PDB file of C-alpha atoms and ligand atoms in Angstrom:
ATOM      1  CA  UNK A   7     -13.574  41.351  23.668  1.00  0.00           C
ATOM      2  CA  UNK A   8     -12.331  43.367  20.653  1.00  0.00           C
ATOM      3  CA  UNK A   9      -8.714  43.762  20.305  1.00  0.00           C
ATOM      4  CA  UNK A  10      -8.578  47.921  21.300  1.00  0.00           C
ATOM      5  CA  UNK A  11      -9.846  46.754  24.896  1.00  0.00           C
ATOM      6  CA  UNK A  12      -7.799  44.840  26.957  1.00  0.00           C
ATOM      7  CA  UNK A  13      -9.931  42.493  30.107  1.00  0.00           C
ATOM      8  CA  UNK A  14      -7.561  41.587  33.026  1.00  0.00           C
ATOM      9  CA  UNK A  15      -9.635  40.247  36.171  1.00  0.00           C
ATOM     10  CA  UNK A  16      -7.765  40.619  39.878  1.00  0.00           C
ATOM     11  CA  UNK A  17     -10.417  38.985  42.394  1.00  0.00           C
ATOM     12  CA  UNK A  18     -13.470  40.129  41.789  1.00  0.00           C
ATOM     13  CA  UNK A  19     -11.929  43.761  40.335  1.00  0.00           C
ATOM     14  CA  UNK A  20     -12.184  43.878  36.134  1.00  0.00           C
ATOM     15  CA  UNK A  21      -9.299  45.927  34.781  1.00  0.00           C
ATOM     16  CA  UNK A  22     -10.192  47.106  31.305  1.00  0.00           C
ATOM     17  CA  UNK A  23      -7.218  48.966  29.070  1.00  0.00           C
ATOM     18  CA  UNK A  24      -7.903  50.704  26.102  1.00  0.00           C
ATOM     19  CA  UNK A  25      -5.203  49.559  23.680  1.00  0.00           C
ATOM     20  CA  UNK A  26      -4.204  52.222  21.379  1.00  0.00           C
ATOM     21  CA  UNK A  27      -0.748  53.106  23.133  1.00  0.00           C
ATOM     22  CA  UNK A  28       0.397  54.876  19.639  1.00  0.00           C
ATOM     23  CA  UNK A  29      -1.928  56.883  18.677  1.00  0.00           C
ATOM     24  CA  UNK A  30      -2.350  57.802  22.807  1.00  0.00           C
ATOM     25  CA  UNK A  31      -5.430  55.111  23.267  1.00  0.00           C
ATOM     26  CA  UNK A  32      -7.333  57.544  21.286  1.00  0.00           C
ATOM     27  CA  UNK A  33     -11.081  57.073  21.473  1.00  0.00           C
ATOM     28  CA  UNK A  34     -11.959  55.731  17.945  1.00  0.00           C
ATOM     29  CA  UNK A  35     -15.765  54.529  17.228  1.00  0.00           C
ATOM     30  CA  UNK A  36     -13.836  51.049  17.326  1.00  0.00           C
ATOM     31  CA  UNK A  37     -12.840  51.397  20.877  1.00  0.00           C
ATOM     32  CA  UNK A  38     -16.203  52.996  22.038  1.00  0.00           C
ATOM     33  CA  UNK A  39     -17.740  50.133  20.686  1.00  0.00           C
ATOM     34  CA  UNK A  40     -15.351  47.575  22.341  1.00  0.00           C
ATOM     35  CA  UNK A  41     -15.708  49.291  25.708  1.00  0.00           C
ATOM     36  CA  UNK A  42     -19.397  49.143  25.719  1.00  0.00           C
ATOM     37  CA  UNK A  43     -20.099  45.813  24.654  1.00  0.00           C
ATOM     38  CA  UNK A  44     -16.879  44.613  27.517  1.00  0.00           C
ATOM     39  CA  UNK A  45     -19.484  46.991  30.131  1.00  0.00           C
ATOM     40  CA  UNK A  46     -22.101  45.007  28.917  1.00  0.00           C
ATOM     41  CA  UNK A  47     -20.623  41.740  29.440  1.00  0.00           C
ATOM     42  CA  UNK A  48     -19.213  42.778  33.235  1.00  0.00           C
ATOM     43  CA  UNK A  49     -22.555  43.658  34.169  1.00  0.00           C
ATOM     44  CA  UNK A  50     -23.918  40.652  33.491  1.00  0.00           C
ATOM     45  CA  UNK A  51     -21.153  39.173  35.772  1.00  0.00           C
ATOM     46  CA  UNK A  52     -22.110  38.572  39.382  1.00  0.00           C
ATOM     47  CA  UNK A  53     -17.825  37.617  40.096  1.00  0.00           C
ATOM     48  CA  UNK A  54     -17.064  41.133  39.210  1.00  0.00           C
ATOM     49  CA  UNK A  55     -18.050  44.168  41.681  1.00  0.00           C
ATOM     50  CA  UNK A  56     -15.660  47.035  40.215  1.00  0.00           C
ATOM     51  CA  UNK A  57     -14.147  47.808  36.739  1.00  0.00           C
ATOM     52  CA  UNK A  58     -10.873  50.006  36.787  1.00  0.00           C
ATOM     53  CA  UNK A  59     -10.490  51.694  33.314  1.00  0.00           C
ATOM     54  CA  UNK A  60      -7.138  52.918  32.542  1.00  0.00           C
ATOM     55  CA  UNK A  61      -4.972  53.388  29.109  1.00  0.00           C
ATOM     56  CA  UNK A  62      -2.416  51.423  28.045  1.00  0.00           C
ATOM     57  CA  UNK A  63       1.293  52.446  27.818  1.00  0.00           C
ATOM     58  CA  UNK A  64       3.384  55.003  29.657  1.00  0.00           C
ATOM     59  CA  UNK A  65       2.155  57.950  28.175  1.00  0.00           C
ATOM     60  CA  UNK A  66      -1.350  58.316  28.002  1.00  0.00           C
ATOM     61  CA  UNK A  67      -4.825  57.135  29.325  1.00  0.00           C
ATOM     62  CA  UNK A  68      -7.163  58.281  26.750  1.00  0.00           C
ATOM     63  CA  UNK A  69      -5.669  61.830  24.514  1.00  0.00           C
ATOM     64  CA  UNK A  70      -9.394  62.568  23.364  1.00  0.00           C
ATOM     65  CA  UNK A  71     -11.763  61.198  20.551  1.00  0.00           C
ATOM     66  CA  UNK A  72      -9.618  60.230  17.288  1.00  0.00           C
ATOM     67  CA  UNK A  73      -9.074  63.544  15.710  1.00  0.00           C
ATOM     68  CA  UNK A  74      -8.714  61.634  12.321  1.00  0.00           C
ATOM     69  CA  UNK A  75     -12.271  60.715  12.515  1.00  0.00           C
ATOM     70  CA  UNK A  76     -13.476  64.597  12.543  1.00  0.00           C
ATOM     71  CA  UNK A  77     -11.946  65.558   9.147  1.00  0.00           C
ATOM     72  CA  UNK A  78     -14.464  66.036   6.700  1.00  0.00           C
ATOM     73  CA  UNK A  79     -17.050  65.088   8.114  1.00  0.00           C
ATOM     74  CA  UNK A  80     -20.507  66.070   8.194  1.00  0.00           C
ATOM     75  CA  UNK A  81     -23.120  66.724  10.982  1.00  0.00           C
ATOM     76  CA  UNK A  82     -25.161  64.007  10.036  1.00  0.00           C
ATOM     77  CA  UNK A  83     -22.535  61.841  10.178  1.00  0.00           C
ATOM     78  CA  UNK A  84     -20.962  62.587  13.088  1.00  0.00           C
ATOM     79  CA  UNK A  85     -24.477  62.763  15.263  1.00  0.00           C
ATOM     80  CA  UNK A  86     -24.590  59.282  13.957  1.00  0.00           C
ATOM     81  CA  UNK A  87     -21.231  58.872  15.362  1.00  0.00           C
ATOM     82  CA  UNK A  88     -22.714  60.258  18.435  1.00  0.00           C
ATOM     83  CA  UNK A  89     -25.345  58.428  19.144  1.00  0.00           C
ATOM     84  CA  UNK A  90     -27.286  56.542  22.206  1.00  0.00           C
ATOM     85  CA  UNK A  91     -25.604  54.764  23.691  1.00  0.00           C
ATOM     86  CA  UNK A  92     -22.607  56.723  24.622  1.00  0.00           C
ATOM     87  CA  UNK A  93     -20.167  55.577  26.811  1.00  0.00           C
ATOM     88  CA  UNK A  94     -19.727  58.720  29.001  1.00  0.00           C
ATOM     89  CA  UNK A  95     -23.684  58.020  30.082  1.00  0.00           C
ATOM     90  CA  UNK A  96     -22.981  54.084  29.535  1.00  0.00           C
ATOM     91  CA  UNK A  97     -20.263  54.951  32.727  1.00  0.00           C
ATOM     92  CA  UNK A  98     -22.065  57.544  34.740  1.00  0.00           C
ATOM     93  CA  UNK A  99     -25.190  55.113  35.161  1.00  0.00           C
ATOM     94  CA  UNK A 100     -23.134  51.864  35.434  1.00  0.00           C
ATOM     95  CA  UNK A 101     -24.238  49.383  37.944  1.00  0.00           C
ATOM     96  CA  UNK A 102     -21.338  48.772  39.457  1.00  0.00           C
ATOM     97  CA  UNK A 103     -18.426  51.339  40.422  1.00  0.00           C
ATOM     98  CA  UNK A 104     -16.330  52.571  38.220  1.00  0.00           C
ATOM     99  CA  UNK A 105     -12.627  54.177  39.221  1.00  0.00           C
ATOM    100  CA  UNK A 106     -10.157  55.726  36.261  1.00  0.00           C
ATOM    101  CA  UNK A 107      -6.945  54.652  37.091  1.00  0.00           C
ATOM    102  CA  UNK A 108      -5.141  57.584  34.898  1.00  0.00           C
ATOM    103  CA  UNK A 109      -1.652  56.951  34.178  1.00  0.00           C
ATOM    104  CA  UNK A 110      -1.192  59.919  31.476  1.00  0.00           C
ATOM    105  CA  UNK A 111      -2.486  62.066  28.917  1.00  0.00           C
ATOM    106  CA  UNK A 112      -6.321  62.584  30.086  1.00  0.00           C
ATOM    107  CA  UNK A 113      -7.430  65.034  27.473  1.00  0.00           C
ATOM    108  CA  UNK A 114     -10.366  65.664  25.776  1.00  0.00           C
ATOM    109  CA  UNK A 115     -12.897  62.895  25.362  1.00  0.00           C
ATOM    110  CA  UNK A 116     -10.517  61.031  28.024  1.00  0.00           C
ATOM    111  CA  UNK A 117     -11.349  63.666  30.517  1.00  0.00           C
ATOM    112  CA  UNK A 118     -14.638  63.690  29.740  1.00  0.00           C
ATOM    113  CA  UNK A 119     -14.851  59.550  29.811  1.00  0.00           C
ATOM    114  CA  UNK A 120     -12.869  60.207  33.304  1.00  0.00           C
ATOM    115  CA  UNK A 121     -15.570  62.743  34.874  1.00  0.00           C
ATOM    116  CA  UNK A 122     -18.213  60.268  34.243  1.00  0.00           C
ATOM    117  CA  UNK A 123     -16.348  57.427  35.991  1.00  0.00           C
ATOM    118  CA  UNK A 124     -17.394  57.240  39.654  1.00  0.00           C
ATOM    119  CA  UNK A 125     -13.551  57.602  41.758  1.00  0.00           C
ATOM    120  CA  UNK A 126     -10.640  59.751  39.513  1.00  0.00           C
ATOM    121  CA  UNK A 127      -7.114  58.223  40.764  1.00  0.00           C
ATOM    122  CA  UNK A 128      -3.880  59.860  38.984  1.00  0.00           C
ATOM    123  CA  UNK A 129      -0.559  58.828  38.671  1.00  0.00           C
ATOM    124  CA  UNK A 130       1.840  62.032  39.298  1.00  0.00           C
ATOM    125  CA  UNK A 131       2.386  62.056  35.975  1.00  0.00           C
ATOM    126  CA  UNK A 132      -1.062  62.568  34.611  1.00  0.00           C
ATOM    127  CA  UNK A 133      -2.016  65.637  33.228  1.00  0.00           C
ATOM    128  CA  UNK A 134      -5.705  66.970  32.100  1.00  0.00           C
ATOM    129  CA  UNK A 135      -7.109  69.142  29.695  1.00  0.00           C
ATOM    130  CA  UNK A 136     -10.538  69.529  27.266  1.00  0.00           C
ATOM    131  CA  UNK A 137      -8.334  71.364  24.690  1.00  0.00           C
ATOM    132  CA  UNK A 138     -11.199  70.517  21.639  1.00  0.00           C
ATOM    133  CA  UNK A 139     -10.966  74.807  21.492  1.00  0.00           C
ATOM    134  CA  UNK A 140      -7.705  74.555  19.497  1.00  0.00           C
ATOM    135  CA  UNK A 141      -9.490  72.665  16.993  1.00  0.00           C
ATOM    136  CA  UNK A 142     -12.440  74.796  16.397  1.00  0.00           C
ATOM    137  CA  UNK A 143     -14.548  72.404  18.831  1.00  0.00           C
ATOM    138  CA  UNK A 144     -15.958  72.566  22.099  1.00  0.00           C
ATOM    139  CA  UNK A 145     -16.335  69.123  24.529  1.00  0.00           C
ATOM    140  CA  UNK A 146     -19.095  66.829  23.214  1.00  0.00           C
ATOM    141  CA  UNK A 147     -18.690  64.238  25.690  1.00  0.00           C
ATOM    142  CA  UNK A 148     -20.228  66.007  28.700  1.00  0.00           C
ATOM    143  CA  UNK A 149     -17.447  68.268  29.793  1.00  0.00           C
ATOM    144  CA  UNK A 150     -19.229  71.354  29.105  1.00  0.00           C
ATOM    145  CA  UNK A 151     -22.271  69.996  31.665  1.00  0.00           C
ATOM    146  CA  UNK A 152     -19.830  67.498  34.128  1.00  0.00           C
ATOM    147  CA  UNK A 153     -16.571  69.593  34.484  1.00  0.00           C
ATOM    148  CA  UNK A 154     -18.641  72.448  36.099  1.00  0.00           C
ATOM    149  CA  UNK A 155     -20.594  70.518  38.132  1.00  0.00           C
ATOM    150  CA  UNK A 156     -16.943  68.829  39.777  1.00  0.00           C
ATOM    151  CA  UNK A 157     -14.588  72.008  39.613  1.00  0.00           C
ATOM    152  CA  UNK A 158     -16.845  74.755  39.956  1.00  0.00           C
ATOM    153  CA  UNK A 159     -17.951  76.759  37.038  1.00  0.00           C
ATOM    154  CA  UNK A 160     -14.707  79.059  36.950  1.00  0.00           C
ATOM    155  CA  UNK A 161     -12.342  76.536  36.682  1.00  0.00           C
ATOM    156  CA  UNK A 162     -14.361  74.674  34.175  1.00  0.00           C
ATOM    157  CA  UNK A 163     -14.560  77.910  32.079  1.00  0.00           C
ATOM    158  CA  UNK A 164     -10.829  78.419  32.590  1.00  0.00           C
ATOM    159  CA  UNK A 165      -9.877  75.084  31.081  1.00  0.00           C
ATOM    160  CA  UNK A 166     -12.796  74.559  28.420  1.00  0.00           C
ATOM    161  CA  UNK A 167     -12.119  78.170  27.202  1.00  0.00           C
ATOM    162  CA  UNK A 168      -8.357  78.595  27.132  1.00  0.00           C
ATOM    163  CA  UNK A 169      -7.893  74.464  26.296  1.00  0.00           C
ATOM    164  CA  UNK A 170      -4.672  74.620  28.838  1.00  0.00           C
ATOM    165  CA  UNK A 171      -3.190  71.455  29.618  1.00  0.00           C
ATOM    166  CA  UNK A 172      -2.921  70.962  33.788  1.00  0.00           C
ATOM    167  CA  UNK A 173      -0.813  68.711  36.052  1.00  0.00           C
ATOM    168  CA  UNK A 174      -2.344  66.057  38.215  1.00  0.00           C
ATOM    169  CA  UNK A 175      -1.696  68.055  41.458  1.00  0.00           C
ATOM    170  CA  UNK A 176      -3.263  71.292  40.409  1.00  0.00           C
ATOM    171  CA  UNK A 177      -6.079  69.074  38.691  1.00  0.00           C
ATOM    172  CA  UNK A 178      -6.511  67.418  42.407  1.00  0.00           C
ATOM    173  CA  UNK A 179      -6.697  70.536  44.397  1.00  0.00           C
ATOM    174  CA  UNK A 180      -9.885  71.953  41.927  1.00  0.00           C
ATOM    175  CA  UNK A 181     -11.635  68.212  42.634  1.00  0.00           C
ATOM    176  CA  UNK A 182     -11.081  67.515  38.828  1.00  0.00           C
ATOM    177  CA  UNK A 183      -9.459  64.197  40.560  1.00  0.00           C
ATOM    178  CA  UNK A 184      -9.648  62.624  43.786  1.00  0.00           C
ATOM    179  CA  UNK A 185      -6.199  60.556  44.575  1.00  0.00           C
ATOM    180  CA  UNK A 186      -3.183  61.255  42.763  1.00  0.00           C
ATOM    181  CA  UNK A 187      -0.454  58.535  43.608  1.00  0.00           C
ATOM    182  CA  UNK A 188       3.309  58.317  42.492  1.00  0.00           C
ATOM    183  CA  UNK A 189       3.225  56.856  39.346  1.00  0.00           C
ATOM    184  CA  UNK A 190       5.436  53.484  40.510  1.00  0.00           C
ATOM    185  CA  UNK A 191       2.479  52.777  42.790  1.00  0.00           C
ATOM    186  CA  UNK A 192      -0.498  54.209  40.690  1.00  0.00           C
ATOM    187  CA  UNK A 193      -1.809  50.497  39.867  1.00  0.00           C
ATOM    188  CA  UNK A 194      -1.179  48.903  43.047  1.00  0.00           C
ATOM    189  CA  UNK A 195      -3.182  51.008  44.932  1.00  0.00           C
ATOM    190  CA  UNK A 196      -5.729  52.149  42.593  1.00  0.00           C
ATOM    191  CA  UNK A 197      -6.131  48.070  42.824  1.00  0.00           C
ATOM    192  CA  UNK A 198      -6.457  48.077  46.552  1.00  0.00           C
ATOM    193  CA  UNK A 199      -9.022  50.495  46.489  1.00  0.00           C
ATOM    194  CA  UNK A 200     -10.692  48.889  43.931  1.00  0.00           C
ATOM    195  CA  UNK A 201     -10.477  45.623  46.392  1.00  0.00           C
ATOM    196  CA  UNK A 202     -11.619  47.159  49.261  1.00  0.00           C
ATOM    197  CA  UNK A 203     -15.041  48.217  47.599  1.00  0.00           C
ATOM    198  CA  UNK A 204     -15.788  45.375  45.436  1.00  0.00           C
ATOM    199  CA  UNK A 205     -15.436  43.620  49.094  1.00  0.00           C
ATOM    200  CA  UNK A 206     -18.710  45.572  50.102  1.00  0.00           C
ATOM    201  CA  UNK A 207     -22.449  44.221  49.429  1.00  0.00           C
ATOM    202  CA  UNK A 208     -22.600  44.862  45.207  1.00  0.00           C
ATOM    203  CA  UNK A 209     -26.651  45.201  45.922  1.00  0.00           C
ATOM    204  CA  UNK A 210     -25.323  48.190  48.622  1.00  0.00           C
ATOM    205  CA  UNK A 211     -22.893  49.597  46.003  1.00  0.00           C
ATOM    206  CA  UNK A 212     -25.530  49.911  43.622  1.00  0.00           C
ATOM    207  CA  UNK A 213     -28.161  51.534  45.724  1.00  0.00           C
ATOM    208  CA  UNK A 214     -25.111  53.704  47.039  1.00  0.00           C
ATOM    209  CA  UNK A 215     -24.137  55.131  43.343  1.00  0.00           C
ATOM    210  CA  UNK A 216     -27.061  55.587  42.881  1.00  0.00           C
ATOM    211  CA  UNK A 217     -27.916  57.946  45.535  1.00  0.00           C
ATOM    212  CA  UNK A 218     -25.168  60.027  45.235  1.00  0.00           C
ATOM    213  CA  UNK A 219     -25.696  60.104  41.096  1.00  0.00           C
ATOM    214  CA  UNK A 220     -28.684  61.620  42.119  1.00  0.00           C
ATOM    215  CA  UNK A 221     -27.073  64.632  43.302  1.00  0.00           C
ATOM    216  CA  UNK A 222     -25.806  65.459  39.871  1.00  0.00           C
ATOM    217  CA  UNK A 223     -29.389  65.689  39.393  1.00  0.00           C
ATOM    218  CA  UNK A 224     -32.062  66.758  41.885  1.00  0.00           C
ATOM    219  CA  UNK A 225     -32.437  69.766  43.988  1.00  0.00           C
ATOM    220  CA  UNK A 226     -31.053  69.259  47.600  1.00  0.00           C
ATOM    221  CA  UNK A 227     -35.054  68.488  49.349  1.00  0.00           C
ATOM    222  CA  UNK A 228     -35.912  66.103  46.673  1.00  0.00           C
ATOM    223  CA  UNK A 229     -32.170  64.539  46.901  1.00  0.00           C
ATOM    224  CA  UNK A 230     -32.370  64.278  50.832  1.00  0.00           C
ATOM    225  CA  UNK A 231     -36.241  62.579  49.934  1.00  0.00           C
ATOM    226  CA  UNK A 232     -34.565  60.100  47.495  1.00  0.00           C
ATOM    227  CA  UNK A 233     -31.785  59.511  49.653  1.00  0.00           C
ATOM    228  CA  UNK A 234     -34.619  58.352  52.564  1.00  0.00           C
ATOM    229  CA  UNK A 235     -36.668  56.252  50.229  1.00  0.00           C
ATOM    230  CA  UNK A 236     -32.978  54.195  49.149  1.00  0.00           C
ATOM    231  CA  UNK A 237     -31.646  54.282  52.485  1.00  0.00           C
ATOM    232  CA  UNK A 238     -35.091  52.436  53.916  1.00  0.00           C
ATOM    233  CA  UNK A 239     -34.976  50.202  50.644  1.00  0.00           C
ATOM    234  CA  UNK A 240     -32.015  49.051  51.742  1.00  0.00           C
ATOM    235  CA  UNK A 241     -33.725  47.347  54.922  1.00  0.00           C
ATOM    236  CA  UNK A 242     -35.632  45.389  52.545  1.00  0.00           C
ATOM    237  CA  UNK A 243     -32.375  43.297  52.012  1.00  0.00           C
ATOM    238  CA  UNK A 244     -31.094  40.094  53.286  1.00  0.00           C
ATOM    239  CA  UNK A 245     -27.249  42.184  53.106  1.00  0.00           C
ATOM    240  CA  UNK A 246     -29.111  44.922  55.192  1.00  0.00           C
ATOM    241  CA  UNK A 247     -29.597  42.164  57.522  1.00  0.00           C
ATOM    242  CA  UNK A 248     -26.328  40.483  57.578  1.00  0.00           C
ATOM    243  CA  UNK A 249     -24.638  43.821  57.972  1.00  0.00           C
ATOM    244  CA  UNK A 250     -26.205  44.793  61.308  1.00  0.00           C
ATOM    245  CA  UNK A 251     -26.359  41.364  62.857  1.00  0.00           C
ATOM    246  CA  UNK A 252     -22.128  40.649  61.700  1.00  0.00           C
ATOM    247  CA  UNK A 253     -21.934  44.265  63.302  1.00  0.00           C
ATOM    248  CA  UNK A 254     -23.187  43.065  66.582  1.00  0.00           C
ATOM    249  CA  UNK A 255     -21.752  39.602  66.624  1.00  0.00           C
ATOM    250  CA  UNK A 256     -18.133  41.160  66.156  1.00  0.00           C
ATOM    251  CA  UNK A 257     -18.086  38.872  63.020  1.00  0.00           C
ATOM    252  CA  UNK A 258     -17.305  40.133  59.289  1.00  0.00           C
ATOM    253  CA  UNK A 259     -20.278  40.175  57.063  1.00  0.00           C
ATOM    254  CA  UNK A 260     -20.776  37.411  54.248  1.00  0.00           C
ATOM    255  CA  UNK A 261     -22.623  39.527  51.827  1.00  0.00           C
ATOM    256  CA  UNK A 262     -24.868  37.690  49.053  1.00  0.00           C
ATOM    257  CA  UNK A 263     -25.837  40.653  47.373  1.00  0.00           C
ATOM    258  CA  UNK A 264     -29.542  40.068  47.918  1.00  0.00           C
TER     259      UNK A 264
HETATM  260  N1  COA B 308      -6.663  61.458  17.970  1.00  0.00           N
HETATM  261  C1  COA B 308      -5.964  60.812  17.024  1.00  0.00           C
HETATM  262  N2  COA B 308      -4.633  60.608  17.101  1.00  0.00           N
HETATM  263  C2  COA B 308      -3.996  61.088  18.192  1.00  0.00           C
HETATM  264  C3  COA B 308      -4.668  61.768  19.214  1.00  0.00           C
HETATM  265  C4  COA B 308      -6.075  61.946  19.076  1.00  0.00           C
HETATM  266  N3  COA B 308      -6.802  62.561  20.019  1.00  0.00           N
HETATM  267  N4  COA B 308      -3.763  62.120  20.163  1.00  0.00           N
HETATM  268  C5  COA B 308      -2.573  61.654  19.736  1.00  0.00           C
HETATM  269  N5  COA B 308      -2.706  61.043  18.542  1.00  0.00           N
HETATM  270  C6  COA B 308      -1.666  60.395  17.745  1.00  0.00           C
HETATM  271  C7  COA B 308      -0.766  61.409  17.047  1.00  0.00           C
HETATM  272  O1  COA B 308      -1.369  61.878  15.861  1.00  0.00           O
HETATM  273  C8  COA B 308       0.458  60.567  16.797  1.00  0.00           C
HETATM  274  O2  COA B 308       0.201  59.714  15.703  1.00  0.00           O
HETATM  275  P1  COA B 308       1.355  59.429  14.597  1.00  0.00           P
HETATM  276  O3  COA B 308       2.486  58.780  15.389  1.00  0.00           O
HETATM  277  O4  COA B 308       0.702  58.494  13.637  1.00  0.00           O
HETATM  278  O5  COA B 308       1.727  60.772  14.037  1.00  0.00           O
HETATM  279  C9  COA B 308       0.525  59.674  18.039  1.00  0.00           C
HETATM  280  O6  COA B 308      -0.788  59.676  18.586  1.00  0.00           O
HETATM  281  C10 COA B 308       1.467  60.193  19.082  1.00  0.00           C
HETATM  282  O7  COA B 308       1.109  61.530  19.411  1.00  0.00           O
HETATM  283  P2  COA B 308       2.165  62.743  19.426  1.00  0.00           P
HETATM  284  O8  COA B 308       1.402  64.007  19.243  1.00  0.00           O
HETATM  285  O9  COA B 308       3.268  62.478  18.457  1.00  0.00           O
HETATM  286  O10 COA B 308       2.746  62.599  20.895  1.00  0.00           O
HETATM  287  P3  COA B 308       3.273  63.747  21.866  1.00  0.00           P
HETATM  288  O11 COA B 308       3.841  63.050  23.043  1.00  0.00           O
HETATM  289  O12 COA B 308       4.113  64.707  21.114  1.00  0.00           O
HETATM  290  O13 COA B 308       1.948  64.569  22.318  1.00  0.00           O
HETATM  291  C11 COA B 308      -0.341  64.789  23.080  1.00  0.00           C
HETATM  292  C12 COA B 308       0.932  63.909  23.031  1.00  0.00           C
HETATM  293  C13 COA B 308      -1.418  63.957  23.739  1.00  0.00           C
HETATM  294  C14 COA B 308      -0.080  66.061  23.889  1.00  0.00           C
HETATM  295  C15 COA B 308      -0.738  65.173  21.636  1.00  0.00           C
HETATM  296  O14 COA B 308      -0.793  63.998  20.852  1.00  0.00           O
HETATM  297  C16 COA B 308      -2.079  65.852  21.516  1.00  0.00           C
HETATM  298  O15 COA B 308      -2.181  67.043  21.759  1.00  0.00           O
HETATM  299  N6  COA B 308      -3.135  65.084  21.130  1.00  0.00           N
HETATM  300  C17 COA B 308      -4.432  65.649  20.864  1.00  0.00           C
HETATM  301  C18 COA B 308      -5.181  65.942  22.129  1.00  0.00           C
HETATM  302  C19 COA B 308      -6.544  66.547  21.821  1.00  0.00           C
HETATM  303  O16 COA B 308      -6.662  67.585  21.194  1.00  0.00           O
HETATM  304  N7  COA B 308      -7.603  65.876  22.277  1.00  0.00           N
HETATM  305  C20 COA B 308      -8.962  66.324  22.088  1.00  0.00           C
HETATM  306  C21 COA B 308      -9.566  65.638  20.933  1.00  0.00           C
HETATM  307  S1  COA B 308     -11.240  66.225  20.657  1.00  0.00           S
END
């Protein structure tokens, strides 16, 4: 793992930290890379059902892309900088949930690498923003196409176009996040959660991301179609199986993920 990622494993939950606390665990084309090849690597690993991302330090989770990267530099160049894969896509089409535990500063590109995780959780203390407008930008990460689609389209416009900077309890109640938590307790129970659902079938988890993914997606007949033909592949699976007879045992399940 490269050294602006951090990999902690708790169970079978994969912490990953971006490591950048002084310059705010800026996104840099260093760290992008070091997150996706550690997503690569997780995937591959059938001990690990959830990855937490979060930023390390007290102040910040992720402050944007590294502005220092953007001076002087040419469209070619930064396309290149932009290309497939990104991580924001890299995220939203994971196979295995992904939470953002945010414990500060989720601006810009951070927002935007927060949207496409699955489950938002904030500290108190967080606070959100895309505020690329104050430097002559708009958000090239997906904000302009995922903030909308979570917040509504006013809301999205508000921020995007006036770059404002919001607190974690305003940026709960317009669904921008879904938890926020005192900061104290922000990694304890962001952990718990992330317990509870790696406990699940990770062959269920899958199939269950990926159904509700699809709404981001599909009009609402050919969503509810989608959501039949995954729901009936499901009883195609020896978990499917386990789940209903543990049900009627009055036993817990012992998923195998097959
Ligand atoms: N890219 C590169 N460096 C960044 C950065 C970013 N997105 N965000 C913060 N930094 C760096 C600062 O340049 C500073 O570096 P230095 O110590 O070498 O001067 C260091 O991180 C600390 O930031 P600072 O601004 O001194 O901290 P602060 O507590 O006063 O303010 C923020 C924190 C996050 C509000 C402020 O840094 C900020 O507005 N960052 C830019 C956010 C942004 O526009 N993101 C969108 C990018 S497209």
């Amino acid at each position: 793992m490269g050294d602006s990622v951090l990999f902690e494993q708790s169970g079978r939950v994969a912490i990953l930290t971006i490591n950048r606390p002084d310059k705010m665990n800026a996104l840099s084309e260093g760290v992008r890379a070091d997150v996706l090849a550690a997503l690569d690597r997780i995937a591959e690993d059938d001990g690990i059902g959830v990855v937490v991302l979060t930023g390390a330090g007290e102040k910040a989770f992720i402050a944007g892309a590294d502005i220092g990267e953007f001076a002087g530099r040419s469209p070619f160049d930064q396309r290149h900088a932009m290309r497939s894969p990104r991580i924001f896509d890299v995220m939203a089409s994971y196979p295995k949930p992904v939470i953002a535990m945010i414990n500060g500063y989720c601006l810009g590109g951070g927002c935007e690498l927060a949207m496409s995780c699955d489950i938002r959780v904030a500290s108190d203390k967080a606070s959100f923003g895309q505020p690329e407008i104050n430097l002559g930008l708009i958000p090239g990460g997906s904000g302009t196409q995922r903030m909308p689609r979570l917040v509504g389209s006013g809301q999205a416009m508000r921020l995007i176009l006036s770059g404002d900077r919001i607190a974690a309890a305003e940026a709960a109640q317009i669904g921008l996040v879904d938890l926020v938590i005192p900061h104290e307790e922000l990694r304890a129970k962001t952990l718990e959660l992330a317990a509870r659902i790696a406990s699940k079938s990770p062959l269920t988890l899958k199939v269950a991301k990926e159904a509700v993914r699809a709404a981001d997606r599909l009009p609402i007949e050919e969503g509810l179609l989608y959501e039949r033909d995954l729901f009936c592949l499901c009883f195609s699976s020896a978990d499917k199986e386990e789940g209903v007879r543990a049900f009627l045992d009055k036993r817990p399940a012992a998923w195998t993920g097959r």
